[in-house]
Amino acid sequence: MSRFKVTITSIRFITHDVLQIRTEKPSDLTFTPGQATEIFLDKPGWEKEGRPFTFTSLPSHDYLEFTIKTYPSRNGVTNELRSLSSGDTLILNDVFGAIEYKGEGVFIAGGAGVTPFICILRALAAEGKIGDNKLIFANKTKADIILKEEFDRLLGRNFVNILSEENVPGYAHGLITEEFLKDQIPDLNRIFYLCGPPPMMDALEAQMTKLQVDPKRIVKEET
């Protein structure tokens, strides 16, 4: 098992509860867009409390970036991350992850589940290959949308937001349903990339079955 100690070079909030953390990049650490690593706080008492987070920097960047939703009420790792500053250190484990780009399709994310797609879409944009890829992003409120301006710029009309707890003009409201999917995706013979909380994933996979989407065309994290 590889372990890397990295120094934080910048840390800031990009929404009310999402941190963007950038660190130095070890020369022998490699990953592909969509992959993740386990992060440990380099603080007494937290050495065994690792949590998985996705790289949101590109493999070609000379730094590592993580986009992390924090949960202050849980008093766990993400809450502790809120107290860190530039110059503090983190411990990274091996790289892992089964979400990788397999062709043009539809990305469906819930909340922090969007993070594997950030790197994939950034990489496609950098190569001029964004094509007709589409992102459907489910959140509770407009304030929860991660990197809204960037996704607007990258995807234009192919960036669709749906909010479950807030009714905002110009945004879909409610939960992702079969009817919503059929309305948003006229051609269901596409590749689907899914990432979100377990209840959402269970619902999406059930909907995909009813819509007769070939399971081989569904890309998700292995469980």
Coordinates of N, CA and C in Angstrom, one line a residue:
M1 N 0.8 -1.2 0.0 CA 0.0 0.0 0.0 C 0.9 1.3 0.0
S2 N 0.6 2.2 -0.9 CA 1.3 3.4 -1.0 C 0.7 4.4 0.0
R3 N 1.5 5.2 0.6 CA 1.0 6.3 1.5 C 1.8 7.5 1.1
F4 N 1.1 8.7 1.0 CA 1.8 9.9 0.6 C 1.4 11.0 1.6
K5 N 2.4 11.7 2.1 CA 2.1 12.9 2.9 C 2.2 14.1 2.0
V6 N 1.1 14.9 2.0 CA 1.1 16.1 1.1 C 0.7 17.3 1.9
T7 N 1.3 18.4 1.5 CA 1.0 19.7 2.2 C -0.1 20.5 1.4
I8 N -1.0 21.0 2.2 CA -2.1 21.8 1.6 C -1.5 23.2 1.2
T9 N -1.8 23.5 -0.1 CA -1.3 24.8 -0.6 C -2.4 25.8 -0.7
S10 N -3.7 25.4 -0.7 CA -4.8 26.3 -0.6 C -6.0 25.6 -0.2
I11 N -6.9 26.3 0.5 CA -8.1 25.7 1.0 C -9.2 26.8 1.1
R12 N -10.3 26.6 0.5 CA -11.4 27.6 0.5 C -12.7 26.9 0.3
F13 N -13.8 27.7 0.7 CA -15.1 27.2 0.5 C -15.6 27.7 -0.9
I14 N -16.2 26.8 -1.7 CA -16.7 27.2 -3.0 C -18.3 27.1 -3.0
T15 N -18.9 26.6 -1.9 CA -20.3 26.8 -1.6 C -20.3 26.9 -0.1
H16 N -21.5 27.0 0.5 CA -21.6 27.2 2.0 C -21.0 26.0 2.7
D17 N -21.0 24.8 2.1 CA -20.4 23.6 2.9 C -19.5 22.8 2.1
V18 N -19.0 23.3 0.9 CA -18.1 22.5 0.1 C -16.7 23.1 0.1
L19 N -15.7 22.4 0.4 CA -14.3 22.9 0.4 C -13.6 22.5 -0.9
Q20 N -12.8 23.4 -1.4 CA -11.8 23.0 -2.4 C -10.5 23.0 -1.8
I21 N -9.8 21.9 -1.8 CA -8.5 21.7 -1.1 C -7.5 21.4 -2.2
R22 N -6.4 22.2 -2.3 CA -5.3 21.9 -3.2 C -4.1 21.5 -2.4
T23 N -3.4 20.5 -2.9 CA -2.1 20.1 -2.2 C -1.0 20.0 -3.2
E24 N 0.2 19.8 -2.7 CA 1.3 19.5 -3.6 C 1.0 18.1 -4.1
K25 N 1.7 17.7 -5.2 CA 1.5 16.4 -5.9 C 2.7 15.6 -5.9
P26 N 2.7 14.4 -5.2 CA 3.9 13.5 -5.2 C 4.2 13.1 -6.7
S27 N 5.5 13.0 -7.0 CA 5.9 12.8 -8.4 C 5.5 11.4 -8.8
D28 N 5.3 10.4 -7.9 CA 5.0 9.0 -8.2 C 3.5 8.7 -8.0
L29 N 2.6 9.7 -7.8 CA 1.2 9.5 -7.7 C 0.5 9.7 -9.0
T30 N -0.2 8.7 -9.5 CA -0.9 8.8 -10.8 C -2.3 8.4 -10.7
F31 N -3.2 8.9 -11.5 CA -4.6 8.5 -11.4 C -5.2 8.9 -12.8
T32 N -6.4 8.3 -13.0 CA -7.2 8.7 -14.2 C -8.4 9.4 -13.8
P33 N -9.0 10.3 -14.7 CA -10.2 11.1 -14.3 C -11.3 10.2 -13.8
G34 N -11.8 10.5 -12.6 CA -12.9 9.7 -12.0 C -12.4 8.9 -10.8
Q35 N -11.1 8.8 -10.7 CA -10.6 8.0 -9.6 C -10.5 8.8 -8.3
A36 N -10.2 8.1 -7.2 CA -10.2 8.7 -5.9 C -9.1 8.1 -5.0
T37 N -8.9 8.7 -3.8 CA -8.0 8.1 -2.9 C -8.6 8.3 -1.5
E38 N -8.0 7.6 -0.5 CA -8.4 7.7 0.8 C -7.6 8.8 1.5
I39 N -8.2 9.7 2.2 CA -7.5 10.8 2.8 C -7.6 10.6 4.3
F40 N -6.5 10.8 5.0 CA -6.4 10.8 6.5 C -5.9 12.2 7.0
L41 N -6.5 12.6 8.1 CA -5.9 13.8 8.7 C -4.6 13.5 9.4
D42 N -3.6 14.4 9.2 CA -2.3 14.2 9.8 C -2.3 14.8 11.2
K43 N -3.3 14.3 12.1 CA -3.4 14.8 13.4 C -3.6 13.7 14.4
P44 N -3.1 13.9 15.6 CA -3.2 12.8 16.6 C -4.7 12.4 16.8
G45 N -5.0 11.1 16.8 CA -6.3 10.7 17.1 C -7.1 10.4 15.8
W46 N -6.6 10.9 14.7 CA -7.3 10.8 13.4 C -6.6 9.9 12.4
E47 N -5.5 9.3 12.8 CA -4.7 8.6 11.8 C -5.4 7.4 11.1
K48 N -6.4 6.8 11.8 CA -7.1 5.7 11.2 C -8.4 6.0 10.6
E49 N -8.8 7.3 10.6 CA -10.1 7.7 10.1 C -10.0 8.2 8.7
G50 N -9.7 7.2 7.8 CA -9.7 7.6 6.4 C -11.0 7.7 5.7
R51 N -11.1 8.6 4.7 CA -12.4 8.7 4.0 C -12.0 8.9 2.5
P52 N -12.9 8.3 1.6 CA -12.6 8.4 0.2 C -13.0 9.7 -0.4
F53 N -12.1 10.3 -1.2 CA -12.4 11.5 -1.9 C -11.9 11.5 -3.3
T54 N -12.6 12.0 -4.3 CA -12.2 12.0 -5.7 C -11.3 13.1 -6.0
F55 N -10.3 12.8 -6.9 CA -9.5 13.9 -7.4 C -10.3 14.7 -8.4
T56 N -10.3 16.1 -8.2 CA -11.0 16.9 -9.2 C -10.0 17.8 -10.0
S57 N -8.7 17.6 -9.7 CA -7.7 18.2 -10.6 C -7.5 17.2 -11.8
L58 N -6.8 17.7 -12.8 CA -6.5 16.8 -13.9 C -5.2 16.1 -13.7
P59 N -5.0 14.9 -14.2 CA -3.8 14.2 -14.0 C -2.5 15.0 -14.5
S60 N -2.7 15.9 -15.4 CA -1.6 16.7 -16.0 C -1.3 17.9 -15.1
H61 N -2.1 18.2 -14.1 CA -1.8 19.3 -13.2 C -0.6 19.0 -12.3
D62 N 0.1 20.0 -11.9 CA 1.2 19.8 -11.0 C 0.8 19.9 -9.5
Y63 N -0.5 19.9 -9.2 CA -1.1 19.9 -7.9 C -2.2 18.9 -7.8
L64 N -2.7 18.5 -6.6 CA -3.9 17.7 -6.5 C -5.0 18.6 -5.9
E65 N -6.2 18.3 -6.4 CA -7.4 19.1 -5.9 C -8.4 18.1 -5.5
F66 N -9.1 18.5 -4.4 CA -10.3 17.7 -3.9 C -11.4 18.7 -3.6
T67 N -12.6 18.3 -4.0 CA -13.8 19.1 -3.8 C -14.7 18.3 -2.9
I68 N -14.8 18.8 -1.6 CA -15.3 17.9 -0.5 C -16.5 18.6 0.2
K69 N -17.6 17.9 0.2 CA -18.8 18.4 0.9 C -18.5 18.1 2.4
T70 N -18.7 19.1 3.3 CA -18.5 18.9 4.7 C -19.8 18.8 5.5
Y71 N -19.7 18.1 6.6 CA -20.9 17.8 7.4 C -20.6 18.2 8.9
P72 N -20.7 19.4 9.2 CA -20.3 19.9 10.6 C -21.0 19.2 11.7
S73 N -22.2 18.8 11.5 CA -23.0 18.2 12.6 C -22.6 16.8 12.9
R74 N -21.8 16.2 12.1 CA -21.4 14.8 12.3 C -20.1 14.7 13.1
N75 N -19.4 15.8 13.3 CA -18.1 15.9 14.1 C -17.1 14.8 13.6
G76 N -17.1 14.6 12.3 CA -16.2 13.6 11.7 C -15.1 14.2 10.9
V77 N -14.5 13.5 10.0 CA -13.4 13.9 9.2 C -13.7 15.2 8.4
T78 N -14.8 15.3 7.8 CA -15.1 16.5 6.9 C -15.2 17.7 7.8
N79 N -15.7 17.6 9.0 CA -15.8 18.7 9.9 C -14.4 19.2 10.4
E80 N -13.5 18.2 10.6 CA -12.1 18.5 10.9 C -11.4 19.2 9.8
L81 N -11.8 18.8 8.6 CA -11.1 19.5 7.4 C -11.4 21.0 7.4
R82 N -12.5 21.4 7.9 CA -12.9 22.8 7.9 C -12.0 23.7 8.8
S83 N -11.2 23.0 9.7 CA -10.3 23.8 10.6 C -8.9 23.8 10.0
L84 N -8.6 23.2 8.9 CA -7.3 23.2 8.4 C -6.9 24.4 7.6
S85 N -5.7 24.7 7.4 CA -5.2 25.8 6.7 C -4.0 25.4 5.8
S86 N -3.7 26.4 4.9 CA -2.5 26.1 4.0 C -1.3 25.8 4.9
G87 N -0.5 24.9 4.5 CA 0.7 24.5 5.3 C 0.4 23.2 6.2
D88 N -0.8 22.9 6.4 CA -1.2 21.7 7.1 C -1.0 20.5 6.2
T89 N -0.9 19.3 6.7 CA -0.6 18.1 5.9 C -1.7 17.1 6.0
L90 N -1.8 16.3 4.9 CA -2.8 15.2 4.8 C -2.0 13.9 4.4
I91 N -2.6 12.8 4.7 CA -2.0 11.5 4.3 C -3.0 10.9 3.3
L92 N -2.4 10.5 2.1 CA -3.2 9.9 1.1 C -2.8 8.4 1.0
N93 N -3.8 7.6 0.7 CA -3.5 6.1 0.4 C -3.5 5.8 -1.1
D94 N -3.6 4.6 -1.4 CA -3.6 4.2 -2.8 C -4.8 4.8 -3.6
V95 N -4.6 4.9 -4.9 CA -5.6 5.4 -5.8 C -6.6 4.2 -6.2
F96 N -7.9 4.5 -6.3 CA -8.8 3.5 -6.6 C -10.0 4.1 -7.4
G97 N -10.9 3.3 -7.9 CA -12.1 3.8 -8.5 C -12.5 3.2 -9.8
A98 N -13.8 2.9 -10.0 CA -14.2 2.2 -11.2 C -15.0 3.1 -12.2
I99 N -15.1 4.4 -11.8 CA -15.8 5.3 -12.7 C -14.8 5.9 -13.7
E100 N -15.0 5.5 -14.9 CA -14.1 6.1 -16.0 C -14.9 6.4 -17.2
Y101 N -14.4 7.3 -18.0 CA -15.1 7.7 -19.2 C -15.0 6.6 -20.3
K102 N -16.2 6.2 -20.8 CA -16.3 5.1 -21.8 C -17.0 5.6 -23.0
G103 N -17.2 6.9 -23.2 CA -17.8 7.4 -24.4 C -18.9 8.4 -24.0
E104 N -19.4 9.1 -25.0 CA -20.4 10.2 -24.8 C -21.7 9.6 -24.2
G105 N -22.2 10.4 -23.3 CA -23.4 9.9 -22.6 C -24.0 10.9 -21.7
V106 N -24.7 10.4 -20.7 CA -25.4 11.2 -19.7 C -24.9 10.9 -18.3
F107 N -24.4 12.0 -17.6 CA -24.0 11.9 -16.3 C -25.1 12.3 -15.3
I108 N -25.4 11.4 -14.3 CA -26.5 11.7 -13.4 C -25.8 11.7 -12.0
A109 N -25.9 12.8 -11.3 CA -25.2 13.0 -10.0 C -26.2 13.5 -9.0
G110 N -25.9 13.1 -7.7 CA -26.6 13.7 -6.6 C -25.7 14.3 -5.6
G111 N -25.8 15.6 -5.4 CA -24.9 16.2 -4.4 C -23.4 16.0 -4.7
A112 N -22.7 15.5 -3.6 CA -21.3 15.3 -3.7 C -20.9 14.2 -4.7
G113 N -21.9 13.4 -5.1 CA -21.7 12.4 -6.1 C -21.2 13.0 -7.5
V114 N -21.2 14.3 -7.6 CA -20.8 14.9 -8.9 C -19.2 14.9 -9.0
T115 N -18.5 14.7 -7.9 CA -17.1 14.9 -7.9 C -16.3 14.0 -8.9
P116 N -16.7 12.7 -9.1 CA -15.9 12.0 -10.1 C -16.1 12.6 -11.5
F117 N -17.3 13.2 -11.7 CA -17.6 13.8 -13.1 C -16.9 15.1 -13.3
I118 N -16.5 15.8 -12.2 CA -15.8 17.1 -12.4 C -14.5 16.9 -13.2
C119 N -13.7 15.9 -12.8 CA -12.4 15.6 -13.4 C -12.6 15.1 -14.8
I120 N -13.6 14.2 -15.0 CA -13.9 13.6 -16.3 C -14.3 14.7 -17.3
L121 N -15.2 15.6 -16.9 CA -15.7 16.6 -17.8 C -14.6 17.7 -18.1
R122 N -13.8 18.0 -17.0 CA -12.7 19.0 -17.2 C -11.7 18.4 -18.2
A123 N -11.4 17.1 -18.1 CA -10.5 16.5 -19.0 C -11.0 16.5 -20.5
L124 N -12.3 16.2 -20.6 CA -12.9 16.2 -22.0 C -12.8 17.6 -22.6
A125 N -13.1 18.6 -21.7 CA -13.1 20.0 -22.2 C -11.7 20.4 -22.6
A126 N -10.7 20.0 -21.8 CA -9.3 20.3 -22.1 C -8.9 19.8 -23.4
E127 N -9.5 18.6 -23.8 CA -9.1 18.0 -25.1 C -10.1 18.4 -26.2
G128 N -11.0 19.3 -25.9 CA -12.0 19.7 -27.0 C -12.9 18.6 -27.3
K129 N -13.2 17.7 -26.4 CA -14.1 16.5 -26.7 C -15.3 16.5 -25.8
I130 N -15.8 17.6 -25.4 CA -17.0 17.6 -24.5 C -18.2 17.1 -25.2
G131 N -18.3 17.3 -26.6 CA -19.3 16.7 -27.4 C -20.7 17.0 -26.9
D132 N -21.6 15.9 -26.9 CA -23.0 16.0 -26.5 C -23.2 15.4 -25.2
N133 N -22.1 15.4 -24.4 CA -22.3 14.9 -23.0 C -23.2 15.7 -22.2
K134 N -24.0 15.1 -21.4 CA -25.0 15.8 -20.6 C -24.9 15.5 -19.1
L135 N -25.1 16.5 -18.3 CA -25.0 16.3 -16.8 C -26.4 16.7 -16.2
I136 N -27.0 15.7 -15.5 CA -28.2 16.0 -14.7 C -27.8 15.9 -13.3
F137 N -28.0 17.1 -12.6 CA -27.4 17.3 -11.3 C -28.6 17.5 -10.3
A138 N -28.7 16.6 -9.3 CA -29.8 16.7 -8.3 C -29.2 17.2 -7.0
N139 N -29.9 18.3 -6.5 CA -29.5 18.8 -5.2 C -30.7 19.2 -4.4
K140 N -30.5 19.6 -3.1 CA -31.7 20.0 -2.3 C -32.1 21.4 -2.7
T141 N -31.1 22.3 -2.7 CA -31.4 23.8 -3.0 C -30.4 24.3 -4.0
K142 N -30.6 25.5 -4.6 CA -29.7 26.1 -5.5 C -28.4 26.4 -4.9
A143 N -28.4 26.7 -3.6 CA -27.1 27.0 -2.9 C -26.2 25.8 -2.8
D144 N -26.8 24.6 -3.0 CA -26.0 23.4 -2.9 C -25.3 23.0 -4.2
I145 N -25.6 23.7 -5.2 CA -25.0 23.3 -6.5 C -23.5 23.5 -6.6
I146 N -22.7 22.5 -6.8 CA -21.3 22.6 -6.8 C -20.8 23.0 -8.2
L147 N -20.0 24.1 -8.3 CA -19.4 24.5 -9.6 C -20.4 24.8 -10.7
K148 N -21.5 25.5 -10.3 CA -22.6 25.7 -11.2 C -22.1 26.6 -12.4
E149 N -21.3 27.6 -12.2 CA -20.8 28.5 -13.3 C -19.9 27.7 -14.2
E150 N -19.1 26.8 -13.7 CA -18.2 26.1 -14.5 C -19.0 25.1 -15.4
F151 N -19.9 24.4 -14.8 CA -20.7 23.4 -15.6 C -21.6 24.2 -16.6
D152 N -22.1 25.3 -16.3 CA -22.8 26.1 -17.3 C -21.9 26.4 -18.5
R153 N -20.7 26.8 -18.2 CA -19.7 27.2 -19.3 C -19.3 25.9 -20.1
L154 N -19.1 24.8 -19.4 CA -18.7 23.6 -20.1 C -19.8 23.0 -20.9
L155 N -21.0 23.0 -20.4 CA -22.1 22.2 -21.0 C -23.2 22.9 -21.6
G156 N -23.4 24.2 -21.2 CA -24.5 25.0 -21.7 C -25.8 24.3 -21.4
R157 N -26.6 24.1 -22.5 CA -28.0 23.6 -22.3 C -27.9 22.1 -21.8
N158 N -26.8 21.5 -21.9 CA -26.7 20.1 -21.5 C -26.3 20.0 -20.0
F159 N -26.5 21.1 -19.3 CA -26.4 21.0 -17.8 C -27.7 21.3 -17.2
V160 N -28.3 20.3 -16.6 CA -29.7 20.3 -16.1 C -29.7 20.1 -14.6
N161 N -30.3 21.0 -13.9 CA -30.4 21.0 -12.5 C -31.8 20.6 -12.0
I162 N -31.9 19.8 -11.0 CA -33.2 19.5 -10.4 C -33.1 19.7 -8.8
L163 N -34.0 20.4 -8.2 CA -33.9 20.7 -6.8 C -35.0 20.0 -6.1
S164 N -34.7 19.3 -5.0 CA -35.8 18.6 -4.3 C -36.5 19.4 -3.2
E165 N -35.8 20.4 -2.7 CA -36.4 21.2 -1.5 C -36.6 22.6 -1.8
E166 N -36.5 23.1 -3.1 CA -36.6 24.5 -3.4 C -37.2 24.6 -4.8
N167 N -38.2 25.5 -4.9 CA -38.8 25.7 -6.2 C -38.3 27.0 -6.7
V168 N -37.4 26.9 -7.8 CA -36.7 28.1 -8.3 C -37.0 28.2 -9.8
P169 N -37.5 29.4 -10.3 CA -37.7 29.5 -11.7 C -36.5 29.1 -12.6
G170 N -36.7 28.3 -13.6 CA -35.7 27.9 -14.5 C -35.0 26.6 -14.0
Y171 N -35.4 26.0 -12.9 CA -34.9 24.8 -12.4 C -36.0 23.8 -12.3
A172 N -35.7 22.5 -12.6 CA -36.6 21.5 -12.4 C -36.8 21.3 -10.9
H173 N -38.0 20.8 -10.4 CA -38.3 20.6 -9.0 C -38.7 19.2 -8.7
G174 N -38.2 18.7 -7.7 CA -38.7 17.3 -7.3 C -37.5 16.3 -7.3
L175 N -37.9 15.1 -7.4 CA -36.9 14.0 -7.5 C -36.8 13.5 -9.0
I176 N -35.7 12.8 -9.3 CA -35.5 12.3 -10.6 C -36.5 11.0 -10.7
T177 N -37.3 11.1 -11.7 CA -38.3 10.0 -11.9 C -38.1 9.4 -13.3
E178 N -38.8 8.3 -13.6 CA -38.7 7.8 -15.0 C -39.2 8.8 -16.0
E179 N -40.3 9.5 -15.7 CA -40.8 10.5 -16.6 C -39.8 11.6 -16.9
F180 N -39.2 12.0 -15.8 CA -38.2 13.1 -15.9 C -37.0 12.6 -16.8
L181 N -36.6 11.4 -16.6 CA -35.5 10.9 -17.4 C -35.9 10.8 -18.9
K182 N -37.1 10.3 -19.2 CA -37.6 10.2 -20.5 C -37.7 11.5 -21.2
D183 N -38.1 12.5 -20.4 CA -38.2 13.9 -21.0 C -36.9 14.5 -21.3
Q184 N -35.9 14.2 -20.4 CA -34.6 14.8 -20.6 C -33.7 14.1 -21.5
I185 N -33.9 12.8 -21.7 CA -33.1 11.9 -22.5 C -33.9 11.2 -23.6
P186 N -34.2 11.8 -24.7 CA -35.0 11.2 -25.7 C -34.4 9.9 -26.2
D187 N -33.1 9.8 -26.3 CA -32.4 8.6 -26.7 C -31.8 7.9 -25.5
L188 N -32.4 6.8 -25.1 CA -32.0 6.1 -23.9 C -30.9 5.0 -24.3
N189 N -30.5 5.0 -25.5 CA -29.5 4.0 -25.9 C -28.1 4.7 -25.8
R190 N -27.8 5.2 -24.6 CA -26.6 6.0 -24.4 C -25.9 5.4 -23.2
I191 N -24.7 5.8 -23.0 CA -24.0 5.4 -21.8 C -24.4 6.3 -20.6
F192 N -24.7 5.7 -19.5 CA -25.1 6.4 -18.3 C -24.0 6.3 -17.2
Y193 N -23.7 7.4 -16.6 CA -22.7 7.5 -15.6 C -23.5 7.9 -14.3
L194 N -23.5 7.1 -13.3 CA -24.3 7.4 -12.1 C -23.4 7.5 -10.9
C195 N -23.7 8.5 -10.0 CA -23.0 8.6 -8.8 C -23.8 9.5 -7.8
G196 N -24.1 9.0 -6.6 CA -24.9 9.7 -5.7 C -25.1 8.9 -4.4
P197 N -25.9 9.4 -3.5 CA -26.1 8.7 -2.2 C -26.8 7.4 -2.5
P198 N -26.6 6.3 -1.7 CA -27.1 5.0 -1.9 C -28.6 5.0 -2.2
P199 N -29.5 5.7 -1.5 CA -30.9 5.6 -1.9 C -31.2 6.1 -3.3
M200 N -30.5 7.2 -3.7 CA -30.6 7.7 -5.1 C -30.1 6.7 -6.1
M201 N -29.0 6.0 -5.8 CA -28.5 5.1 -6.7 C -29.4 3.9 -6.9
D202 N -30.0 3.4 -5.8 CA -31.0 2.3 -5.8 C -32.1 2.7 -6.7
A203 N -32.7 3.9 -6.5 CA -33.8 4.4 -7.3 C -33.4 4.5 -8.8
L204 N -32.3 5.1 -9.1 CA -31.9 5.3 -10.5 C -31.7 3.9 -11.2
E205 N -31.1 3.0 -10.5 CA -30.9 1.7 -11.1 C -32.2 1.0 -11.4
A206 N -33.2 1.1 -10.5 CA -34.5 0.6 -10.7 C -35.2 1.2 -11.9
Q207 N -35.0 2.6 -12.0 CA -35.6 3.3 -13.1 C -34.9 2.9 -14.4
M208 N -33.6 2.7 -14.4 CA -32.9 2.2 -15.6 C -33.4 0.9 -16.1
T209 N -33.7 0.0 -15.1 CA -34.2 -1.3 -15.5 C -35.6 -1.2 -16.1
K210 N -36.5 -0.4 -15.6 CA -37.8 -0.2 -16.1 C -37.7 0.5 -17.5
L211 N -36.7 1.3 -17.7 CA -36.5 2.0 -19.0 C -35.8 1.1 -20.0
Q212 N -35.4 -0.1 -19.6 CA -34.8 -1.1 -20.4 C -33.4 -0.6 -20.9
V213 N -32.7 0.1 -20.0 CA -31.3 0.5 -20.3 C -30.4 -0.7 -20.1
D214 N -29.6 -1.0 -21.1 CA -28.7 -2.2 -21.0 C -27.7 -1.9 -19.8
P215 N -27.7 -2.9 -18.8 CA -26.8 -2.7 -17.7 C -25.3 -2.5 -18.1
K216 N -24.9 -3.0 -19.2 CA -23.6 -2.9 -19.7 C -23.3 -1.4 -20.1
R217 N -24.3 -0.6 -20.2 CA -24.1 0.8 -20.6 C -24.2 1.7 -19.4
I218 N -24.2 1.1 -18.2 CA -24.3 1.9 -16.9 C -22.9 1.8 -16.3
V219 N -22.3 3.0 -16.0 CA -21.0 3.1 -15.3 C -21.2 3.7 -14.0
K220 N -20.8 2.9 -12.9 CA -20.9 3.4 -11.6 C -19.8 2.8 -10.7
E221 N -19.7 3.3 -9.5 CA -18.7 2.8 -8.6 C -19.0 1.4 -8.2
E222 N -18.0 0.5 -8.2 CA -18.3 -0.8 -7.8 C -18.5 -0.9 -6.3
T223 N -19.5 -1.8 -5.9 CA -19.8 -1.9 -4.5 C -19.4 -3.3 -4.0

